[in-house]
Amino acid sequence: MSRIGFLAGVFDLFHVGHLDVLGRAGQGCDRLVVGVLTDEWAMDAWGARPYVPLPERIQIVEHLRCVDEVVVVDGVRSDWLTGVVGVQTVFAASGTDGVLGVDELDGIPGELVSVLPAGRGSRSPILRAAIDQRQSRSSVA
């Protein structure tokens, strides 16, 4: 029986930190299921809509060799993960923006959670700031 792992994130402005964390998660299980969080989840949790549309974020993650399956999620529920998907390990990211950390996995039993170290740094906060600045300038005409 294969060991199923799960990692959830928004994966907006996909960057090398996402790639590192997904690769580590893939090495920690036989089958990696990745939950791509909805725009609505991001708005509720972080107060911002992703820049990259959900279908494109799904397609990016689906094309990674370390990912076996992608599901769209609007949260992470223990009963669904263990009962429906059969997950034995829920990966949490430490310090990787856009990927759920331990503090965002409420209700997931601690014995299921495995914390992955942060990967290489990302410039996505700088990119977000630049995009926001450009959008605010272009809307003032």
XYZ file of N, CA and C in Angstrom:
423
model
N 0.852 -1.184 0.000
C 0.000 0.000 0.000
C 0.892 1.239 0.000
N 0.594 2.170 -0.868
C 1.435 3.370 -0.968
C 1.071 4.383 0.105
N 2.090 5.126 0.531
C 1.910 6.172 1.539
C 1.510 7.462 0.821
N 0.315 7.993 1.156
C -0.217 9.175 0.485
C 0.059 10.411 1.328
N 0.627 11.416 0.685
C 0.891 12.691 1.332
C 0.042 13.785 0.698
N -0.156 14.848 1.452
C -0.981 15.963 0.980
C -0.316 17.275 1.358
N -0.338 18.210 0.439
C 0.179 19.561 0.670
C -0.791 20.533 0.018
N -1.130 21.605 0.725
C -2.077 22.577 0.178
C -1.445 23.957 0.108
N -1.826 24.685 -0.924
C -1.348 26.052 -1.067
C -2.116 26.774 -2.147
N -1.895 28.071 -2.210
C -2.510 28.882 -3.255
C -1.675 28.773 -4.529
N -0.357 28.755 -4.384
C 0.584 28.637 -5.499
C 0.426 29.769 -6.508
N 0.211 30.967 -5.986
C 0.100 32.152 -6.829
C 1.505 32.674 -7.116
N 1.717 33.203 -8.292
C 3.044 33.641 -8.726
C 4.054 32.541 -8.397
N 3.839 31.376 -8.991
C 4.632 30.180 -8.710
C 6.125 30.504 -8.766
N 6.844 30.047 -7.754
C 8.270 30.362 -7.650
C 9.077 29.162 -7.168
N 10.380 29.325 -7.125
C 11.292 28.245 -6.796
C 11.074 27.715 -5.371
N 10.608 28.542 -4.457
C 10.283 28.070 -3.112
C 9.149 27.058 -3.139
N 8.138 27.312 -3.972
C 7.055 26.337 -4.142
C 7.619 25.027 -4.690
N 8.460 25.143 -5.690
C 9.055 23.963 -6.320
C 9.838 23.137 -5.297
N 10.639 23.802 -4.459
C 11.417 23.100 -3.437
C 10.525 22.363 -2.446
N 9.494 23.028 -1.949
C 8.609 22.422 -0.955
C 7.838 21.247 -1.564
N 7.346 21.421 -2.780
C 6.640 20.327 -3.436
C 7.570 19.140 -3.675
N 8.802 19.404 -4.069
C 9.779 18.327 -4.276
C 10.071 17.570 -2.988
N 10.226 18.298 -1.885
C 10.467 17.647 -0.591
C 9.260 16.816 -0.165
N 8.064 17.359 -0.376
C 6.852 16.611 -0.031
C 6.780 15.328 -0.858
N 7.081 15.425 -2.138
C 7.060 14.254 -3.014
C 8.038 13.175 -2.579
N 9.169 13.593 -2.015
C 10.154 12.633 -1.526
C 9.707 11.979 -0.224
N 8.772 12.614 0.487
C 8.330 12.104 1.784
C 7.130 11.178 1.713
N 6.712 10.791 0.509
C 5.568 9.896 0.368
C 5.675 9.162 -0.969
N 4.805 8.199 -1.154
C 4.771 7.460 -2.426
C 3.866 8.126 -3.453
N 2.871 8.826 -2.960
C 1.896 9.492 -3.833
C 1.576 10.851 -3.220
N 1.787 11.927 -3.982
C 1.545 13.273 -3.480
C 0.297 13.873 -4.112
N -0.656 14.196 -3.239
C -1.875 14.894 -3.651
C -1.707 16.343 -3.221
N -1.906 17.265 -4.154
C -1.740 18.686 -3.866
C -3.091 19.373 -3.960
N -3.434 20.086 -2.900
C -4.659 20.874 -2.882
C -4.346 22.304 -3.269
N -4.946 22.777 -4.345
C -4.802 24.171 -4.748
C -6.005 24.914 -4.185
N -5.717 25.882 -3.335
C -6.772 26.622 -2.641
C -7.457 27.623 -3.571
N -8.752 27.773 -3.376
C -9.561 28.640 -4.232
C -9.255 30.127 -3.996
N -9.675 30.938 -4.940
C -9.564 32.391 -4.813
C -10.347 32.875 -3.590
N -11.506 32.281 -3.370
C -12.340 32.679 -2.234
C -11.647 32.381 -0.911
N -10.971 31.242 -0.841
C -10.224 30.910 0.373
C -9.147 31.963 0.614
N -8.417 32.307 -0.425
C -7.347 33.304 -0.298
C -7.909 34.648 0.160
N -9.049 35.044 -0.394
C -9.674 36.306 0.013
C -10.061 36.278 1.493
N -10.695 35.187 1.919
C -11.120 35.063 3.315
C -9.936 34.988 4.271
N -8.932 34.194 3.919
C -7.806 33.951 4.830
C -6.762 35.062 4.805
N -6.472 35.587 3.633
C -5.360 36.521 3.497
C -5.779 37.910 3.044
N -7.052 38.065 2.678
C -7.544 39.372 2.277
C -7.086 39.822 0.901
N -6.644 38.888 0.067
C -6.182 39.247 -1.279
C -6.543 38.144 -2.266
N -6.939 38.559 -3.444
C -7.232 37.622 -4.517
C -5.918 37.279 -5.220
N -5.715 36.002 -5.569
C -4.498 35.637 -6.306
C -4.426 36.367 -7.652
N -3.213 36.616 -8.107
C -3.010 37.258 -9.412
C -3.244 36.266 -10.547
N -2.815 35.035 -10.348
C -2.926 34.014 -11.385
C -4.254 33.283 -11.194
N -5.061 33.168 -12.256
C -6.362 32.497 -12.139
C -6.218 31.034 -11.694
N -7.212 30.546 -10.977
C -7.199 29.184 -10.448
C -6.909 28.122 -11.517
N -7.548 28.144 -12.682
C -7.245 27.102 -13.686
C -5.767 27.083 -14.098
N -5.142 28.236 -14.163
C -3.720 28.286 -14.523
C -2.845 27.763 -13.393
N -3.198 28.090 -12.135
C -2.432 27.585 -10.996
C -2.520 26.061 -10.932
N -3.699 25.524 -11.209
C -3.871 24.070 -11.234
C -2.986 23.461 -12.308
N -3.003 24.046 -13.484
C -2.234 23.496 -14.600
C -0.736 23.517 -14.317
N -0.243 24.568 -13.693
C 1.179 24.644 -13.338
C 1.547 23.497 -12.409
N 0.767 23.316 -11.351
C 1.071 22.282 -10.359
C 0.927 20.886 -10.962
N -0.076 20.687 -11.815
C -0.287 19.376 -12.446
C 0.907 18.924 -13.280
N 1.651 19.849 -13.813
C 2.749 19.495 -14.704
C 4.063 19.179 -13.996
N 4.064 19.180 -12.689
C 5.278 18.859 -11.948
C 5.404 17.352 -11.758
N 6.599 16.826 -11.984
C 6.824 15.380 -11.859
C 6.555 14.852 -10.457
N 6.775 15.684 -9.445
C 6.625 15.222 -8.068
C 5.166 15.164 -7.626
N 4.248 15.671 -8.433
C 2.827 15.735 -8.080
C 2.069 14.630 -8.817
N 1.309 13.838 -8.039
C 0.542 12.742 -8.624
C -0.907 13.110 -8.903
N -1.450 14.014 -8.100
C -2.844 14.400 -8.276
C -3.037 15.814 -7.731
N -3.904 16.572 -8.392
C -4.240 17.926 -7.936
C -5.743 17.987 -7.697
N -6.114 18.546 -6.549
C -7.523 18.756 -6.228
C -7.704 20.218 -5.846
N -8.877 20.755 -6.151
C -9.203 22.123 -5.754
C -9.856 22.038 -4.381
N -9.363 22.839 -3.442
C -9.893 22.808 -2.081
C -10.199 24.220 -1.595
N -11.166 24.297 -0.696
C -11.477 25.580 -0.075
C -11.193 25.518 1.420
N -10.293 24.643 1.787
C -9.877 24.449 3.165
C -9.348 23.037 3.315
N -8.845 22.728 4.498
C -8.268 21.414 4.742
C -9.006 20.807 5.933
N -9.747 19.726 5.673
C -10.518 19.061 6.725
C -9.952 17.664 6.970
N -9.733 17.352 8.218
C -9.141 16.077 8.615
C -9.970 14.885 8.140
N -11.283 14.937 8.317
C -12.124 13.796 7.955
C -12.067 13.504 6.464
N -12.023 14.544 5.645
C -11.928 14.363 4.193
C -10.563 13.800 3.802
N -9.506 14.347 4.393
C -8.157 13.896 4.055
C -7.938 12.431 4.384
N -8.295 12.045 5.588
C -8.024 10.669 6.012
C -9.074 9.685 5.503
N -10.328 10.118 5.427
C -11.396 9.208 5.015
C -11.541 9.052 3.521
N -11.621 10.151 2.797
C -11.871 10.103 1.349
C -10.575 9.921 0.567
N -9.577 10.722 0.880
C -8.325 10.699 0.119
C -7.370 9.632 0.642
N -7.478 9.273 1.921
C -6.607 8.256 2.505
C -5.216 8.755 2.851
N -5.111 10.021 3.176
C -3.817 10.647 3.464
C -3.250 10.147 4.797
N -1.952 9.829 4.797
C -1.251 9.464 6.019
C -0.355 10.583 6.523
N 0.038 11.510 5.645
C 0.893 12.624 6.027
C 0.374 13.904 5.398
N 0.207 14.928 6.229
C -0.165 16.249 5.746
C 1.073 17.123 5.908
N 1.596 17.586 4.801
C 2.804 18.405 4.841
C 2.447 19.864 5.085
N 3.244 20.501 5.920
C 3.115 21.934 6.189
C 4.435 22.575 5.797
N 4.366 23.769 5.263
C 5.574 24.475 4.844
C 5.979 25.472 5.910
N 7.246 25.566 6.130
C 7.781 26.538 7.074
C 8.425 27.665 6.280
N 7.771 28.824 6.270
C 8.369 29.991 5.639
C 8.267 30.073 4.131
N 7.346 29.361 3.525
C 7.148 29.463 2.076
C 5.795 30.107 1.836
N 5.825 31.333 1.276
C 4.555 32.024 1.089
C 3.671 31.283 0.098
N 2.379 31.294 0.392
C 1.414 30.659 -0.493
C 1.201 29.182 -0.254
N 1.931 28.584 0.699
C 1.762 27.178 1.044
C 1.395 27.130 2.519
N 0.407 26.301 2.873
C -0.062 26.278 4.252
C 1.019 25.844 5.236
N 1.084 26.578 6.333
C 1.976 26.242 7.429
C 1.188 25.556 8.530
N 1.871 25.142 9.583
C 1.237 24.425 10.687
C 0.083 25.219 11.282
N 0.262 26.522 11.445
C -0.777 27.350 12.063
C -2.050 27.448 11.224
N -1.984 27.051 9.961
C -3.157 27.103 9.086
C -3.796 25.727 8.889
N -3.336 24.746 9.649
C -3.876 23.396 9.552
C -4.695 23.048 10.787
N -5.563 23.964 11.194
C -6.431 23.735 12.348
C -7.256 22.470 12.155
N -7.331 21.676 13.195
C -8.154 20.475 13.148
C -7.463 19.260 12.576
N -6.253 19.423 12.085
C -5.503 18.272 11.573
C -4.702 17.702 12.749
N -4.871 16.417 13.070
C -4.127 15.840 14.187
C -2.610 15.991 14.004
N -1.944 16.394 15.068
C -0.509 16.651 15.013
C 0.315 15.480 14.514
N -0.142 14.264 14.790
C 0.628 13.087 14.358
C 0.600 12.901 12.843
N -0.324 13.560 12.153
C -0.374 13.487 10.687
C 0.514 14.536 10.018
N 0.889 15.582 10.762
C 1.570 16.735 10.171
C 3.086 16.549 10.164
N 3.665 16.820 9.030
C 5.119 16.815 8.864
C 5.529 18.181 8.313
N 6.381 18.882 9.042
C 6.788 20.230 8.641
C 8.015 20.157 7.738
N 7.902 20.789 6.593
C 9.003 20.845 5.629
C 9.750 22.160 5.784
N 11.070 22.123 5.725
C 11.819 23.382 5.811
C 11.572 24.237 4.573
N 11.748 25.526 4.744
C 11.594 26.454 3.622
C 12.621 26.124 2.547
N 12.230 26.339 1.346
C 13.139 26.152 0.223
C 13.885 27.446 -0.060
N 14.350 27.549 -1.266
C 15.036 28.773 -1.675
C 14.088 29.955 -1.576
N 14.651 31.106 -1.367
C 13.853 32.316 -1.222
C 13.128 32.687 -2.496
N 12.141 33.519 -2.334
C 11.326 33.948 -3.458
C 11.270 35.462 -3.497
N 11.084 35.971 -4.663
C 10.885 37.406 -4.829
C 9.426 37.741 -5.019
N 8.540 36.791 -4.729
C 7.126 37.053 -4.987
C 6.584 38.239 -4.198
N 7.020 38.511 -2.947
C 6.532 39.727 -2.293
C 6.929 40.997 -3.050
N 8.123 40.984 -3.633
C 8.578 42.138 -4.424
C 7.744 42.242 -5.700
N 7.482 41.090 -6.330
C 6.649 41.081 -7.538
C 5.240 41.575 -7.232
N 4.678 41.121 -6.117
C 3.333 41.563 -5.741
C 3.287 43.076 -5.551
N 4.293 43.612 -4.865
C 4.343 45.061 -4.628
C 4.448 45.815 -5.952
N 5.273 45.314 -6.859
C 5.440 45.973 -8.153
C 4.142 45.919 -8.965
N 3.464 44.773 -8.939
C 2.199 44.639 -9.657
C 1.163 45.587 -9.065
N 1.063 45.619 -7.734
C 0.109 46.515 -7.080
C 0.384 47.973 -7.419
N 1.665 48.350 -7.430
C 2.025 49.730 -7.741
C 1.655 50.055 -9.188
N 1.953 49.151 -10.090
C 1.633 49.381 -11.506
C 0.122 49.474 -11.704
N -0.641 48.594 -11.034
C -2.092 48.619 -11.180
C -2.668 49.920 -10.635
N -2.139 50.401 -9.520
C -2.684 51.646 -8.968
C -2.350 52.846 -9.851
N -1.169 52.821 -10.484
C -0.808 53.916 -11.398
C -1.649 53.876 -12.654
N -1.923 52.672 -13.176
C -2.675 52.590 -14.425
C -4.154 52.909 -14.217
N -4.633 52.771 -12.980
C -6.045 53.073 -12.752
C -6.291 54.562 -12.522
N -5.228 55.322 -12.389
C -5.365 56.777 -12.223
C -5.034 57.400 -13.578
N -6.056 57.692 -14.347
C -5.801 58.209 -15.697
C -6.278 59.616 -15.869
